[in-house]
Amino acid sequence: MKNQFLKVFFAIIMAVAFFSSCKPKNSGDLVSGDAAKKVYVAPGKYDEFYNFVSGGFSGQLSIYGLPSGRLFKVIPVFSQDPENGWGYSEETKPMLNTSHGFVPWDDAHHPELSQTNGEVDGRWCFINGNNTPRVARINLKTFKTTEILELPNSAGNHSSPYVTENSEYLVAGTRFSVPGDYENGDIPINTYKQNFKTHISFVKADKEGEMDIAFQLRLPGVDFDKAHGGKGPSNGWFFFSCYNTEQANTLLEVNASQKDKDFIMAVNWKKAEEYIKAGKGKKEKVRYAHNIWDEKTHTGKSEIKTEVLVLDVKNLKDICYMMPCPKSPHGCDVDPTGEYIVGSGKLAAVIPVFSFGKLQKAIAAKQFDGEYEGIPVLKYEAVLHGEVKKPGLGPLHTEFDGKGNAYTSMFVSSEVVKWDIKTLAILDRVPTYYSVGHLMIPGGDTRKPFGKYMVAYNKITKDRYLPTGPELTQSAQLYDITGDKMQLILDFPTIGEPHYAQAAPADLIRNNGQLKFYKIEDNQHPFVTKGEKESKVVRKGNRVDVYMTCVRSHFSPDNIEGIKVGDEVYFHVTNLEQDWDVPHGFAIKGANNSELLIMPGETATLKWLPTEVRISPFYCTDFCSALHQEMQGYLRVSPAGSSVPLTFSLGTNMPTVK
């Protein structure tokens, strides 16, 4: 009977979702006449904000300007990118190494900007790889991925990466419960309740940003969804939404939605640190990759690590506490004061708001309602600040404007609802087009939101853009939130499937020592060529190293002969330019990897395996000057065992005169 009720309930939800994604009759009138003025950025002027948007299944991070909605850059992170050779050049291949080998793709969900004193500081942007569990750090001085860390004992790195107030830790929870890497994984799936566990990783970042796993918490086999760190009074705590507390292992859409309430888990990470210092942690054997980009040598290095410190919380009653939360919660968001924790149950008819002060009092008074696999469960009423009544259908995610207001996305009813954090009164609601997932307010999860704009990231577009076959682009919709009422002022398409985004004032990042070019004299690449006179070609057995330079508008050398079928040829190309925004490309006919895109002062390497006798042209792929088309050269490939000598030249190998 209960399962039949659930089937009917889900049928209603799906029907509402379908009809809510149909075009409202008044949609053409929702953008007022002054919208164009609010989003217009005149030629030569800059946007107010950088908007860092996850690329979802593209595995990348994209950067848009706000309020214009213009796409500025796609930063390759977990996926190969032929536009710039990421994951194809010999220097960047190690960045995509994992304990499973070379993995050139991931599912990137949640950007997170580094913080100082709970405020965006403009140093780094972190992002998670959901599929092959990884977290990455992007240096905002270069807008380049400079570190990728694999997470052992994890599967589906979704509640990640979220930082503490001073970026002491980057915290990553796991979506799928699985046996730990240090445990026997060859077990029946239907022994889930006995053998499946989850691990939450606390990743330490030093002052230079370099990451490593400080410790992990071993927890019951539930699915963690979203998370956020405490602020102000709640600093030292972390909060996670979790679902599938039924511990189902099949048909989760029904079997993981049985209970009226799941949990928001509160973690006292300061107390966990104390137990670690007291020696309560256990070192477990695992394998995970740690990949670091060296800015001096312009190369990535990968190291496989084999040990992690694990703290099992089942016998430690004062680290984790469960707060009941209706129903199948997704969002878990902490307001700017650090007092209120918002849980967003996807199937709930209310939005529960918890009080950190009440949480502390309830723990002190032991207002428990039993345990969940050894973790104390607090009484719902004891920790509840209150409920937002009838907010809409399918609440997912909440952000804050710093003025006492919260904004929650409603996936099923396709709208954003604005409400007062203290009184819980609904203040406004606006439609989205359609089925909004996450939303973003610049600084909206920090102590000091910048407000002004809110962006809804929608899963369905239907009629918003020109059709492009069966698949349509996702839609980002920009709202002005400076007034009492939210105002839709722009929508723009995005790459991949955007999940979450973060934004910061452009000047905070732009004026923070951004790199414009690499100084040639500082280039410590092992195969750097710092001037044309140093360019050369060297053979050692069947390995050939080409020390090449490029500058407007030629390569040196540009004629190479004596390459043989079966050789391994490495083109180490140094861009000699010392001016901003003058990259050069390098591509060879028949190369089966990618081009290179070499920044001014940088060295990059393309590996080429010639397989047939021929003349192979190479050329610059990035338009660099009026003579860009003339920036080319030739390689002569001779048969294996040929006696053609290895020669190279620039400007001297002139045509034979008859």
XYZ file of C-alpha atoms in Angstrom:
658
model
C 0.000 0.000 0.000
C 2.837 2.357 0.902
C 4.654 1.652 -2.360
C 1.424 2.248 -4.276
C 1.038 5.606 -2.534
C 4.606 6.520 -3.463
C 4.000 5.646 -7.103
C 0.966 7.914 -7.189
C 2.936 10.652 -5.415
C 5.740 10.470 -7.956
C 3.261 10.461 -10.826
C 1.829 13.715 -9.516
C 5.313 15.213 -9.130
C 6.257 14.269 -12.689
C 3.006 15.664 -14.057
C 3.571 18.957 -12.271
C 7.139 19.031 -13.598
C 5.898 18.497 -17.155
C 3.247 21.169 -17.047
C 5.499 23.634 -15.209
C 7.985 23.413 -18.076
C 5.394 24.590 -20.591
C 5.665 28.209 -21.635
C 3.652 30.588 -19.425
C 1.312 32.860 -21.357
C 2.885 36.010 -19.947
C 6.526 35.028 -20.448
C 7.022 37.622 -23.150
C 6.178 40.430 -20.720
C 8.311 39.355 -17.771
C 11.461 41.215 -18.831
C 10.784 44.914 -18.387
C 11.911 47.688 -20.699
C 14.961 48.687 -18.650
C 16.453 45.180 -18.639
C 18.746 45.821 -21.614
C 20.186 48.871 -19.885
C 20.915 46.883 -16.721
C 22.907 44.187 -18.514
C 24.592 46.322 -21.188
C 28.367 46.550 -20.901
C 29.648 49.126 -23.366
C 32.582 48.341 -25.692
C 35.822 48.776 -23.763
C 34.105 48.465 -20.388
C 34.353 45.529 -18.008
C 31.726 43.381 -16.320
C 31.210 43.811 -12.581
C 31.671 40.124 -11.707
C 33.508 37.020 -12.802
C 31.010 34.153 -12.779
C 32.611 30.697 -12.388
C 30.212 28.037 -13.671
C 30.608 24.271 -13.504
C 30.616 22.469 -16.831
C 28.869 19.334 -15.554
C 29.532 16.412 -17.849
C 32.080 18.432 -19.855
C 34.432 18.173 -16.875
C 35.432 21.819 -17.295
C 34.935 25.202 -15.618
C 33.556 28.115 -17.633
C 33.839 31.827 -16.880
C 31.147 34.323 -17.759
C 30.857 38.020 -17.118
C 28.010 39.489 -15.116
C 25.810 41.250 -15.947
C 26.555 40.762 -19.666
C 26.396 36.948 -19.708
C 29.386 36.858 -22.094
C 31.522 33.718 -22.106
C 35.187 34.646 -21.500
C 36.997 31.355 -21.095
C 36.649 27.624 -20.627
C 39.249 26.312 -18.196
C 40.090 22.643 -18.761
C 40.174 20.763 -15.479
C 39.350 17.046 -15.573
C 38.814 16.592 -19.314
C 41.134 16.755 -22.284
C 40.797 19.945 -24.294
C 42.177 20.074 -27.864
C 41.781 23.863 -27.925
C 44.911 24.244 -25.811
C 46.367 20.746 -25.571
C 45.298 20.119 -21.960
C 45.724 16.408 -21.365
C 47.462 16.040 -24.757
C 50.780 17.791 -24.191
C 53.455 15.830 -22.372
C 53.454 18.435 -19.587
C 49.722 18.244 -18.861
C 49.148 14.487 -19.213
C 50.238 13.841 -15.585
C 47.479 16.180 -14.375
C 44.857 13.640 -15.477
C 46.522 10.671 -13.816
C 44.579 8.663 -11.223
C 45.023 5.406 -9.336
C 43.038 3.870 -12.234
C 45.466 5.263 -14.797
C 44.945 8.145 -17.216
C 41.317 9.315 -16.912
C 40.595 12.179 -19.367
C 37.061 13.030 -18.224
C 34.972 13.773 -15.169
C 31.674 15.265 -14.084
C 32.326 18.706 -12.556
C 29.548 20.031 -10.322
C 30.446 22.642 -7.718
C 32.914 25.536 -7.958
C 34.001 26.999 -4.621
C 36.031 30.190 -4.233
C 38.653 30.325 -1.488
C 37.823 32.401 1.571
C 39.563 34.443 4.251
C 37.558 35.334 7.354
C 34.517 33.896 5.635
C 34.824 36.261 2.650
C 35.817 35.578 -0.957
C 39.534 36.394 -1.305
C 40.118 35.887 -5.051
C 43.036 33.441 -4.759
C 41.714 30.087 -5.949
C 38.675 28.339 -7.279
C 38.148 24.718 -6.280
C 35.890 22.281 -8.131
C 34.947 18.616 -7.736
C 35.179 15.682 -10.096
C 32.098 13.652 -9.270
C 32.779 10.471 -11.224
C 36.391 9.496 -10.547
C 36.489 11.224 -7.183
C 38.810 14.194 -7.454
C 39.051 17.814 -6.369
C 40.940 20.468 -8.305
C 42.389 23.879 -7.553
C 42.481 26.634 -10.176
C 44.956 29.486 -9.677
C 43.084 32.738 -10.349
C 46.322 34.552 -11.201
C 46.766 32.334 -14.244
C 43.223 30.932 -14.638
C 44.823 27.518 -14.951
C 44.310 24.228 -13.127
C 47.322 23.856 -10.860
C 46.425 20.854 -8.719
C 44.196 17.767 -8.832
C 43.826 15.443 -5.850
C 42.123 12.055 -6.052
C 39.969 11.015 -3.089
C 40.271 7.409 -1.889
C 37.435 5.558 -0.117
C 34.985 7.678 -2.085
C 32.437 7.183 -4.845
C 30.446 10.000 -6.385
C 32.205 13.038 -4.938
C 29.068 15.207 -4.940
C 28.923 17.048 -1.603
C 32.186 18.705 -2.530
C 34.261 20.868 -2.496
C 33.264 23.244 0.288
C 35.698 25.283 2.351
C 35.969 26.387 5.942
C 36.030 30.097 6.816
C 39.749 30.507 6.202
C 40.138 27.691 3.674
C 41.860 25.594 6.345
C 40.009 22.636 4.906
C 38.334 21.748 1.685
C 35.675 19.194 2.626
C 34.339 16.466 0.337
C 31.551 14.000 1.037
C 30.617 11.000 -1.065
C 27.354 10.369 -2.872
C 27.546 6.589 -3.137
C 28.172 4.332 -0.185
C 30.728 1.638 -0.977
C 33.153 -0.479 1.006
C 36.364 1.388 1.792
C 39.321 0.881 -0.526
C 41.071 -0.858 2.381
C 38.182 -3.344 2.767
C 37.030 -6.344 0.745
C 34.971 -5.061 -2.168
C 33.987 -8.486 -3.480
C 30.741 -8.751 -1.534
C 27.071 -9.148 -2.507
C 25.397 -5.822 -3.258
C 22.436 -6.773 -1.098
C 24.712 -6.727 1.971
C 24.673 -2.929 1.687
C 23.430 -2.350 5.246
C 26.174 -4.488 6.724
C 29.163 -3.605 4.556
C 28.710 -0.302 2.718
C 30.140 2.851 4.330
C 30.845 6.443 3.417
C 33.925 8.550 3.989
C 34.136 12.324 4.261
C 37.519 13.817 3.369
C 39.026 16.832 5.117
C 41.599 18.149 2.662
C 44.185 20.538 4.056
C 45.321 23.461 1.914
C 48.548 25.236 2.899
C 49.255 28.956 2.400
C 50.362 28.311 -1.175
C 47.195 26.334 -1.784
C 48.807 22.893 -2.037
C 46.345 20.220 -0.944
C 46.499 16.842 0.752
C 44.112 14.716 2.777
C 44.493 15.509 6.487
C 41.994 12.861 7.617
C 38.758 11.124 6.705
C 35.665 10.329 8.772
C 34.216 6.837 8.371
C 30.424 7.047 8.522
C 27.254 4.991 8.026
C 26.237 3.957 4.529
C 24.065 6.886 3.453
C 24.233 9.174 0.416
C 25.626 12.649 1.082
C 24.300 15.323 -1.254
C 25.342 18.906 -0.413
C 27.314 20.582 2.358
C 28.443 23.914 3.768
C 30.815 25.060 6.467
C 29.791 27.063 9.502
C 30.509 30.766 9.906
C 30.968 33.068 12.858
C 29.441 31.232 15.854
C 29.233 27.973 13.880
C 32.824 28.117 12.629
C 34.405 24.777 13.477
C 31.327 22.888 12.295
C 30.307 21.470 8.940
C 26.827 20.501 7.769
C 25.861 17.821 5.227
C 22.530 16.825 3.726
C 22.064 13.089 3.427
C 19.398 10.879 1.915
C 18.841 7.151 1.461
C 18.865 6.695 5.208
C 16.775 3.622 4.319
C 20.073 2.201 2.974
C 18.464 0.910 -0.201
C 20.605 -0.586 -2.935
C 18.024 -0.890 -5.723
C 15.244 1.268 -7.200
C 16.170 4.207 -5.021
C 13.460 6.469 -6.478
C 11.005 4.444 -4.384
C 13.066 2.606 -1.808
C 15.125 5.642 -0.746
C 12.021 7.804 -0.289
C 10.184 5.763 2.325
C 10.890 7.865 5.390
C 9.264 11.178 6.178
C 12.613 12.571 7.275
C 16.249 12.010 6.400
C 19.048 14.032 8.009
C 21.256 17.067 8.036
C 24.459 15.820 9.649
C 26.359 18.305 11.812
C 30.108 17.608 12.145
C 32.282 19.183 14.842
C 35.548 19.164 12.891
C 37.438 20.912 15.690
C 36.583 17.951 17.926
C 37.667 15.582 15.165
C 41.040 17.368 15.099
C 41.379 16.770 18.837
C 40.805 13.037 18.389
C 43.320 12.940 15.552
C 45.927 14.635 17.774
C 45.089 12.145 20.519
C 45.940 9.273 18.189
C 42.416 7.992 17.648
C 42.828 7.865 13.875
C 43.982 4.759 12.040
C 46.236 4.744 8.988
C 44.681 2.719 6.192
C 46.302 1.443 3.013
C 44.854 3.059 -0.108
C 46.030 4.397 -3.471
C 45.328 7.895 -4.749
C 46.971 10.319 -7.147
C 48.195 13.793 -6.258
C 48.943 15.901 -9.344
C 50.651 19.295 -9.097
C 51.463 21.868 -11.774
C 54.871 23.543 -11.433
C 54.722 27.140 -12.693
C 58.530 27.354 -12.944
C 59.042 24.276 -15.083
C 55.628 24.467 -16.816
C 55.097 20.776 -16.135
C 52.719 18.600 -14.177
C 53.920 15.904 -11.812
C 51.885 12.976 -10.516
C 52.550 11.030 -7.338
C 50.660 7.963 -6.116
C 50.132 8.038 -2.362
C 49.368 4.918 -0.378
C 48.053 5.867 3.031
C 45.263 7.907 4.595
C 44.297 8.635 8.202
C 40.749 7.482 9.013
C 38.697 8.333 12.094
C 35.768 5.945 12.685
C 33.011 7.945 14.369
C 30.835 5.023 15.495
C 32.418 4.990 18.957
C 32.966 8.745 19.224
C 29.662 10.309 20.241
C 30.643 13.996 20.149
C 31.810 14.492 16.558
C 28.648 13.939 14.500
C 24.979 14.610 15.192
C 21.947 13.957 13.001
C 19.204 16.578 12.658
C 16.022 15.123 11.111
C 15.159 16.903 7.850
C 12.164 16.334 5.570
C 12.369 14.774 2.903
C 15.244 13.540 0.684
C 17.192 16.781 1.254
C 19.429 18.219 -1.436
C 20.533 21.694 -0.330
C 22.301 22.338 2.958
C 23.025 26.052 3.250
C 24.302 28.266 6.072
C 23.209 31.903 6.253
C 25.768 34.774 6.483
C 25.436 35.056 10.285
C 26.269 31.381 10.763
C 23.180 30.917 12.949
C 20.746 29.341 10.507
C 21.103 26.117 8.521
C 18.600 25.608 5.696
C 17.705 22.103 4.558
C 15.904 21.675 1.246
C 13.947 18.435 1.008
C 13.257 17.651 -2.644
C 9.981 15.953 -1.731
C 9.054 18.194 1.201
C 6.185 20.682 1.405
C 8.164 22.956 3.743
C 11.685 24.372 4.028
C 13.095 23.564 7.476
C 15.460 26.112 9.016
C 17.645 24.934 11.886
C 19.274 27.056 14.582
C 22.921 26.560 15.487
C 22.267 28.017 18.946
C 19.474 25.518 19.514
C 21.719 22.754 18.182
C 24.273 23.545 20.898
C 21.634 23.655 23.618
C 20.076 20.400 22.437
C 23.454 18.656 22.514
C 24.186 19.995 26.004
C 20.743 18.900 27.245
C 21.035 15.533 25.472
C 17.751 16.057 23.637
C 18.218 12.940 21.572
C 15.762 10.731 19.760
C 17.888 7.601 19.679
C 20.844 6.907 17.406
C 21.464 6.234 13.752
C 24.209 3.603 13.504
C 25.924 5.020 16.556
C 25.388 8.711 15.723
C 23.069 10.635 18.098
C 19.832 11.847 16.495
C 18.620 15.172 17.870
C 14.930 15.891 18.348
C 13.557 17.787 15.357
C 11.716 20.416 17.400
C 14.729 20.952 19.651
C 16.953 22.208 16.810
C 14.338 23.789 14.546
C 14.161 27.558 14.127
C 11.037 27.115 12.036
C 9.581 26.054 8.702
C 8.875 28.076 5.576
C 5.312 27.019 4.792
C 4.127 26.237 1.238
C 7.213 27.645 -0.486
C 6.668 25.783 -3.755
C 7.338 22.334 -5.186
C 10.744 20.702 -5.153
C 12.984 23.016 -3.071
C 16.627 22.406 -3.951
C 19.113 25.101 -3.026
C 19.250 28.353 -1.045
C 21.514 31.412 -1.300
C 21.531 34.657 0.677
C 21.764 38.373 -0.181
C 23.284 39.621 3.104
C 20.174 41.681 3.863
C 18.352 39.034 5.873
C 16.766 37.366 2.854
C 17.050 33.853 1.466
C 16.369 32.676 -2.086
C 15.395 29.057 -2.757
C 15.147 27.295 -6.126
C 12.020 25.202 -6.782
C 12.753 22.535 -9.358
C 9.249 21.154 -9.856
C 7.311 24.429 -9.878
C 10.077 26.208 -11.868
C 10.490 29.279 -9.690
C 12.707 31.061 -7.186
C 11.168 32.034 -3.861
C 12.476 34.879 -1.691
C 11.826 34.661 2.038
C 12.830 36.304 5.319
C 15.338 34.232 7.294
C 14.077 35.221 10.751
C 10.319 35.477 10.215
C 10.232 32.764 7.503
C 7.674 34.839 5.611
C 7.604 34.524 1.832
C 8.388 37.902 0.261
C 8.401 37.258 -3.474
C 8.485 34.568 -6.134
C 9.453 34.630 -9.815
C 9.195 31.987 -12.561
C 12.249 30.425 -14.209
C 12.473 28.795 -17.637
C 12.510 25.891 -16.746
C 13.098 23.461 -13.853
C 15.727 25.421 -11.979
C 18.441 23.459 -10.187
C 21.011 25.534 -8.373
C 20.994 29.284 -8.118
C 23.813 31.705 -7.347
C 24.192 35.090 -5.676
C 27.739 36.529 -5.799
C 29.214 35.674 -2.407
C 25.864 34.111 -1.516
C 27.317 31.387 0.687
C 29.819 33.635 2.522
C 29.662 35.977 5.502
C 29.429 38.999 3.192
C 27.355 38.396 0.060
C 27.737 41.006 -2.663
C 24.057 40.773 -3.565
C 22.751 42.748 -6.564
C 22.330 39.747 -8.868
C 20.933 36.250 -8.659
C 21.422 33.652 -11.412
C 19.176 30.618 -11.851
C 20.734 27.597 -13.591
C 17.923 25.745 -15.349
C 17.854 22.153 -16.544
C 15.304 22.634 -19.336
C 15.101 25.412 -21.927
C 12.388 24.268 -24.365
C 11.605 27.502 -26.250
C 14.300 29.873 -24.973
C 16.762 29.552 -27.867
C 16.961 28.404 -31.458
C 16.513 24.603 -31.539
C 19.631 22.461 -32.008
C 18.263 18.971 -32.521
C 17.204 16.632 -29.704
C 19.538 18.285 -27.181
C 19.131 21.916 -26.170
C 21.571 24.055 -24.242
C 20.949 24.760 -20.579
C 19.825 28.248 -19.621
C 21.242 30.670 -17.061
C 18.825 33.433 -16.114
C 19.955 36.649 -14.458
C 17.745 38.484 -11.970
C 18.158 41.920 -10.416
C 17.605 41.536 -6.655
C 18.353 45.097 -5.541
C 14.673 45.881 -4.997
C 11.897 44.268 -3.015
C 10.888 42.292 -6.099
C 13.169 40.087 -8.184
C 13.398 41.149 -11.826
C 14.441 38.898 -14.712
C 16.833 40.928 -16.869
C 18.712 38.412 -19.046
C 19.092 34.798 -19.995
C 22.075 33.242 -21.726
C 23.113 29.704 -22.750
C 25.862 27.764 -20.990
C 28.266 24.958 -21.824
C 27.764 21.432 -20.523
C 25.211 21.002 -17.782
C 25.826 23.711 -15.207
C 25.138 22.634 -11.646
C 26.427 25.360 -9.401
C 28.382 28.574 -9.814
C 30.138 31.198 -7.746
C 30.917 34.815 -8.544
C 33.192 37.513 -7.198
C 33.786 41.180 -8.004
C 35.966 41.448 -11.089
C 38.361 43.922 -9.487
C 39.034 41.569 -6.570
C 40.488 39.039 -8.996
C 41.639 41.232 -11.888
C 43.781 43.474 -9.650
C 45.205 40.629 -7.574
C 48.460 40.197 -9.492
C 47.095 38.365 -12.511
C 49.826 36.913 -14.702
C 50.057 38.430 -18.187
C 52.995 36.416 -19.522
C 55.758 34.120 -18.304
C 59.192 35.686 -18.100
C 61.608 33.835 -20.349
C 64.429 34.233 -17.834
C 62.326 32.470 -15.170
C 61.426 29.509 -17.403
C 62.985 26.372 -15.871
C 61.435 23.821 -18.219
C 64.020 21.070 -18.826
C 63.706 21.542 -22.599
C 63.329 25.303 -22.766
C 64.891 27.171 -25.699
C 65.439 30.780 -24.648
C 66.504 32.096 -28.054
C 66.519 31.105 -31.709
C 70.276 30.505 -31.656
C 69.670 27.747 -29.093
C 67.131 25.904 -31.242
C 68.307 22.452 -32.318
C 67.327 18.841 -33.044
C 68.970 16.021 -31.075
C 68.746 12.276 -31.725
C 69.337 9.586 -29.080
C 68.552 6.219 -30.629
C 65.019 6.434 -31.990
C 64.128 9.386 -29.745
C 64.353 12.803 -31.376
C 64.045 16.005 -29.328
C 63.256 19.194 -31.228
C 64.176 22.330 -29.279
C 61.968 24.827 -31.099
C 61.037 28.484 -30.679
C 58.145 30.489 -32.021
C 57.781 34.223 -32.397
C 55.819 36.443 -34.777
C 55.875 35.055 -37.440
C 58.051 31.943 -37.744
C 59.274 28.781 -36.042
C 62.922 27.952 -35.512
C 63.839 25.565 -37.012
C 61.266 25.459 -39.815
C 62.893 22.764 -41.990
C 63.747 19.391 -40.421
C 64.980 16.318 -42.293
C 66.208 12.917 -41.198
C 63.147 11.930 -39.150
C 62.401 8.244 -39.702
C 59.324 6.042 -39.480
C 59.345 4.489 -36.009
C 60.979 7.463 -34.313
C 59.548 9.084 -31.181
C 59.681 12.805 -31.842
C 59.206 15.355 -29.068
C 58.605 18.954 -30.104
C 59.504 21.213 -27.169
C 58.136 24.557 -28.311
C 58.990 27.772 -26.454
C 57.011 30.928 -27.162
C 59.578 33.762 -27.126
C 56.955 36.519 -27.007
C 57.101 38.772 -23.956
C 53.839 40.572 -24.486
C 50.332 39.984 -23.142
C 47.889 37.885 -25.153
C 50.251 36.650 -27.876
C 49.968 32.865 -27.696
C 51.147 30.686 -30.557
C 49.786 27.341 -31.650
C 51.650 24.324 -32.980
C 50.143 21.472 -34.977
C 51.529 18.787 -37.304
C 49.710 17.067 -40.129
C 48.753 13.563 -39.047
C 49.470 13.976 -35.328
C 46.926 11.857 -33.487
C 46.751 13.858 -30.260
C 46.142 17.620 -30.407
C 47.639 20.977 -31.130
C 49.616 22.891 -28.550
C 48.683 26.387 -27.445
C 51.763 27.997 -25.917
C 51.466 31.144 -23.812
C 54.117 33.919 -24.024
C 57.270 32.716 -22.285
C 55.959 29.160 -21.865
C 57.305 25.818 -23.100
C 55.060 22.923 -24.117
C 55.764 19.516 -25.632
C 53.962 17.538 -28.336
C 54.837 13.871 -28.830
C 54.601 12.654 -32.439
C 55.015 9.134 -33.819
C 55.592 9.268 -37.605
C 54.096 6.181 -39.235
C 54.575 6.778 -42.948
C 57.049 8.278 -45.389
C 55.957 11.775 -46.360
C 56.441 15.507 -46.038
C 54.468 16.745 -43.002
C 53.755 20.464 -42.678
C 53.454 22.115 -39.299
C 51.969 25.525 -38.576
C 50.722 28.035 -36.008
C 47.054 27.497 -35.154
C 46.463 30.772 -33.273
C 46.145 33.888 -35.442
C 49.059 35.981 -34.197
C 49.969 38.584 -36.841
C 49.334 39.746 -40.393
C 51.773 37.021 -41.502
C 50.140 34.278 -39.448
C 49.532 32.191 -42.566
C 53.274 32.296 -43.297
C 54.094 30.881 -39.860
C 54.729 27.297 -40.956
C 57.403 24.710 -41.642
C 58.119 21.240 -43.055
C 59.218 17.850 -41.722
C 60.658 15.182 -43.964
C 59.914 11.620 -42.849
C 62.119 8.930 -44.394
C 61.822 5.121 -44.166
C 63.063 3.289 -41.100
C 66.762 2.547 -41.558
C 67.207 5.458 -43.996
C 70.630 7.078 -44.254
C 69.191 10.601 -44.632
C 71.122 12.670 -42.071
C 69.337 14.597 -39.340
C 69.410 18.272 -40.318
C 67.507 21.382 -39.276
C 67.554 24.965 -40.445
C 65.872 28.350 -40.548
C 66.174 30.507 -43.655
C 69.159 28.652 -45.169
C 67.651 25.589 -46.845
C 66.903 27.508 -50.045
C 65.525 25.946 -53.262
C 68.072 24.335 -55.550
C 68.863 26.593 -58.517
C 69.049 24.872 -61.925
